[in-house]
């Protein structure tokens, strides 16, 4: 499967598979949020980490309730970031991470809306924007496209998403063992999709 084929397939992903796919992207993006809020003196990301952890727990539970999800939505809203308050690039990867977690919760509140494809695009956008931000300021559009096509972070992001999709499609049921394995895979030893490391 190539990335274009993945994009086509994601529009048909639903239920726990869709939620898990988006949660995997959110987990991998978490260092982007944590390091940003620490850098601007707004904490260390602990609260968002707890929300993500709770999402993993609820995904594995058979008795998840609307009330539990509503509580997490309210907790998440308290962590919302206003990009107009910060004149630094790092705010955007942090917001993308926040939005991915938000989509995990909304996938439970409104399961009829498809979210995996937009989540995929958002996660890849985080990477391509980072590549553009760190590129030569005078790079032209054609060279930038070529850079995207060959940049290792872009390739890693695409490969990660393809593997996530492959894994979730293979399983008939999300066992606790499978969810634990996928969480560890997404944690990626603390390295985010743009190469930011928590250690």
CSV table of C-alpha atoms in Angstrom, one decimal:
chain,number,residue,atom,x,y,z
A,1,UNK,CA,0.0,0.0,0.0
A,2,UNK,CA,1.2,3.5,-0.8
A,3,UNK,CA,0.2,6.7,0.8
A,4,UNK,CA,-2.3,7.6,-1.8
A,5,UNK,CA,-4.0,4.3,-1.5
A,6,UNK,CA,-4.1,4.8,2.3
A,7,UNK,CA,-5.9,8.1,1.9
A,8,UNK,CA,-8.6,6.4,-0.2
A,9,UNK,CA,-9.0,3.7,2.4
A,10,UNK,CA,-9.2,5.9,5.4
A,11,UNK,CA,-12.5,7.4,4.3
A,12,UNK,CA,-14.1,4.0,4.9
A,13,UNK,CA,-12.5,3.5,8.4
A,14,UNK,CA,-15.1,3.5,11.2
A,15,UNK,CA,-15.9,2.5,14.7
A,16,UNK,CA,-13.1,1.5,17.1
A,17,UNK,CA,-10.6,1.2,14.2
A,18,UNK,CA,-11.1,4.9,13.3
A,19,UNK,CA,-10.8,6.0,16.9
A,20,UNK,CA,-7.7,3.9,17.4
A,21,UNK,CA,-6.1,5.3,14.2
A,22,UNK,CA,-6.6,8.9,15.3
A,23,UNK,CA,-5.4,8.1,18.8
A,24,UNK,CA,-2.2,6.6,17.4
A,25,UNK,CA,-1.5,9.9,15.6
A,26,UNK,CA,-2.3,11.9,18.7
A,27,UNK,CA,0.0,9.8,20.9
A,28,UNK,CA,2.9,10.2,18.5
A,29,UNK,CA,2.3,14.0,18.3
A,30,UNK,CA,2.2,14.4,22.1
A,31,UNK,CA,5.8,15.6,22.5
A,32,UNK,CA,5.1,18.5,20.2
A,33,UNK,CA,2.4,19.7,22.7
A,34,UNK,CA,4.4,18.9,25.8
A,35,UNK,CA,7.6,20.8,24.7
A,36,UNK,CA,5.7,23.8,23.5
A,37,UNK,CA,3.7,24.4,26.7
A,38,UNK,CA,6.9,23.9,28.7
A,39,UNK,CA,8.8,26.3,26.5
A,40,UNK,CA,6.2,29.1,27.0
A,41,UNK,CA,5.7,28.4,30.7
A,42,UNK,CA,2.2,26.9,30.5
A,43,UNK,CA,3.0,23.6,32.2
A,44,UNK,CA,4.6,20.4,30.9
A,45,UNK,CA,1.8,18.6,29.1
A,46,UNK,CA,0.9,16.4,32.1
A,47,UNK,CA,-2.8,17.1,31.9
A,48,UNK,CA,-3.0,16.3,28.2
A,49,UNK,CA,-1.0,13.1,28.8
A,50,UNK,CA,-3.5,12.1,31.4
A,51,UNK,CA,-6.4,12.7,28.9
A,52,UNK,CA,-4.6,10.6,26.2
A,53,UNK,CA,-4.0,7.8,28.8
A,54,UNK,CA,-7.7,7.9,29.7
A,55,UNK,CA,-8.6,7.6,26.0
A,56,UNK,CA,-6.5,4.4,25.8
A,57,UNK,CA,-8.2,3.0,28.8
A,58,UNK,CA,-11.7,3.8,27.5
A,59,UNK,CA,-10.9,2.4,24.1
A,60,UNK,CA,-10.1,-0.9,25.8
A,61,UNK,CA,-13.3,-0.8,28.0
A,62,UNK,CA,-16.6,-2.4,27.1
A,63,UNK,CA,-18.6,0.0,29.4
A,64,UNK,CA,-17.5,3.5,28.2
A,65,UNK,CA,-20.2,6.0,29.0
A,66,UNK,CA,-21.2,9.4,27.4
A,67,UNK,CA,-20.5,11.0,30.8
A,68,UNK,CA,-16.9,9.8,30.8
A,69,UNK,CA,-16.3,11.2,27.4
A,70,UNK,CA,-18.0,14.5,28.3
A,71,UNK,CA,-15.7,14.9,31.3
A,72,UNK,CA,-12.6,14.4,29.1
A,73,UNK,CA,-13.9,17.0,26.5
A,74,UNK,CA,-14.3,19.6,29.3
A,75,UNK,CA,-10.8,18.8,30.6
A,76,UNK,CA,-9.4,19.1,27.1
A,77,UNK,CA,-11.1,22.4,26.5
A,78,UNK,CA,-9.2,23.9,29.4
A,79,UNK,CA,-6.0,23.2,27.5
A,80,UNK,CA,-7.0,24.9,24.3
A,81,UNK,CA,-4.2,27.1,22.8
A,82,UNK,CA,-4.8,30.5,21.2
A,83,UNK,CA,-2.3,30.8,18.3
A,84,UNK,CA,-2.7,34.6,18.4
A,85,UNK,CA,-1.0,34.7,21.8
A,86,UNK,CA,2.3,33.2,20.6
A,87,UNK,CA,4.6,34.4,17.9
A,88,UNK,CA,6.5,31.1,17.6
A,89,UNK,CA,6.3,28.3,15.2
A,90,UNK,CA,5.9,25.6,17.9
A,91,UNK,CA,2.3,26.7,18.6
A,92,UNK,CA,1.1,25.0,15.4
A,93,UNK,CA,2.3,21.4,16.0
A,94,UNK,CA,1.0,21.8,19.6
A,95,UNK,CA,-2.4,22.8,18.2
A,96,UNK,CA,-2.4,19.9,15.7
A,97,UNK,CA,-1.8,17.5,18.6
A,98,UNK,CA,-4.6,19.1,20.6
A,99,UNK,CA,-7.0,18.7,17.6
A,100,UNK,CA,-6.1,15.1,17.2
A,101,UNK,CA,-7.0,14.3,20.8
A,102,UNK,CA,-10.2,16.3,20.3
A,103,UNK,CA,-11.1,14.2,17.3
A,104,UNK,CA,-10.6,11.0,19.3
A,105,UNK,CA,-13.2,12.2,21.8
A,106,UNK,CA,-15.6,13.4,19.1
A,107,UNK,CA,-15.4,10.0,17.4
A,108,UNK,CA,-17.2,8.6,20.5
A,109,UNK,CA,-19.7,11.5,20.8
A,110,UNK,CA,-20.6,11.6,17.1
A,111,UNK,CA,-19.5,8.3,15.5
A,112,UNK,CA,-21.3,8.9,12.2
A,113,UNK,CA,-18.8,11.6,11.2
A,114,UNK,CA,-15.7,10.2,9.5
A,115,UNK,CA,-12.5,11.6,11.0
A,116,UNK,CA,-9.5,9.4,10.1
A,117,UNK,CA,-8.8,11.0,6.7
A,118,UNK,CA,-8.7,14.6,8.1
A,119,UNK,CA,-6.6,13.3,11.0
A,120,UNK,CA,-4.2,11.8,8.6
A,121,UNK,CA,-3.9,15.0,6.6
A,122,UNK,CA,-3.4,17.1,9.8
A,123,UNK,CA,-0.6,14.9,11.0
A,124,UNK,CA,1.1,15.0,7.7
A,125,UNK,CA,0.6,18.7,7.5
A,126,UNK,CA,2.4,19.1,10.8
A,127,UNK,CA,5.4,17.4,9.2
A,128,UNK,CA,5.4,19.2,5.9
A,129,UNK,CA,5.1,22.6,7.7
A,130,UNK,CA,8.0,21.7,9.8
A,131,UNK,CA,10.1,20.7,6.8
A,132,UNK,CA,9.2,24.0,5.1
A,133,UNK,CA,9.9,26.0,8.3
A,134,UNK,CA,13.4,24.5,8.6
A,135,UNK,CA,14.2,24.7,4.9
A,136,UNK,CA,16.1,27.5,3.2
A,137,UNK,CA,14.1,30.6,3.2
A,138,UNK,CA,14.7,31.2,-0.5
A,139,UNK,CA,13.7,27.7,-1.7
A,140,UNK,CA,11.3,27.8,-4.6
A,141,UNK,CA,8.0,25.9,-4.9
A,142,UNK,CA,9.3,23.1,-7.1
A,143,UNK,CA,12.3,22.5,-4.9
A,144,UNK,CA,10.0,22.5,-1.8
A,145,UNK,CA,7.8,19.8,-3.4
A,146,UNK,CA,10.9,17.8,-4.2
A,147,UNK,CA,12.0,18.2,-0.6
A,148,UNK,CA,8.7,16.9,0.7
A,149,UNK,CA,9.0,13.9,-1.7
A,150,UNK,CA,12.4,12.9,-0.3
A,151,UNK,CA,12.5,14.2,3.2
A,152,UNK,CA,13.0,11.4,5.8
A,153,UNK,CA,10.4,12.8,8.2
A,154,UNK,CA,7.7,12.9,5.5
A,155,UNK,CA,8.6,9.3,4.6
A,156,UNK,CA,8.5,8.2,8.3
A,157,UNK,CA,5.1,9.8,8.8
A,158,UNK,CA,3.7,8.1,5.7
A,159,UNK,CA,5.1,4.8,6.7
A,160,UNK,CA,3.8,5.2,10.3
A,161,UNK,CA,0.3,5.9,9.1
A,162,UNK,CA,0.3,3.0,6.6
A,163,UNK,CA,1.4,0.6,9.4
A,164,UNK,CA,-1.2,1.9,11.8
A,165,UNK,CA,-3.9,1.4,9.2
A,166,UNK,CA,-2.6,-2.1,8.4
A,167,UNK,CA,-2.6,-3.1,12.0
A,168,UNK,CA,-6.1,-1.8,12.8
A,169,UNK,CA,-7.6,-3.4,9.7
A,170,UNK,CA,-6.0,-6.8,10.6
A,171,UNK,CA,-7.8,-7.1,13.9
A,172,UNK,CA,-11.4,-8.2,14.4
A,173,UNK,CA,-11.5,-6.9,18.0
A,174,UNK,CA,-9.2,-4.5,19.9
A,175,UNK,CA,-7.9,-6.7,22.7
A,176,UNK,CA,-6.1,-5.2,25.7
A,177,UNK,CA,-2.8,-6.8,24.5
A,178,UNK,CA,-3.2,-5.3,21.0
A,179,UNK,CA,-4.0,-1.8,22.3
A,180,UNK,CA,-1.0,-1.9,24.6
A,181,UNK,CA,1.2,-2.9,21.7
A,182,UNK,CA,-0.1,-0.2,19.5
A,183,UNK,CA,0.3,2.4,22.2
A,184,UNK,CA,3.9,1.5,22.6
A,185,UNK,CA,4.4,1.7,18.8
A,186,UNK,CA,2.9,5.2,18.7
A,187,UNK,CA,4.9,6.4,21.6
A,188,UNK,CA,8.0,5.8,19.4
A,189,UNK,CA,10.4,6.1,22.4
A,190,UNK,CA,9.2,9.6,23.0
A,191,UNK,CA,10.0,11.0,19.6
A,192,UNK,CA,7.3,12.9,17.7
A,193,UNK,CA,6.4,13.0,14.0
A,194,UNK,CA,8.7,16.0,13.6
A,195,UNK,CA,11.6,14.5,15.5
A,196,UNK,CA,11.0,16.2,18.9
A,197,UNK,CA,12.0,14.1,21.8
A,198,UNK,CA,10.8,14.3,25.4
A,199,UNK,CA,14.1,13.0,26.8
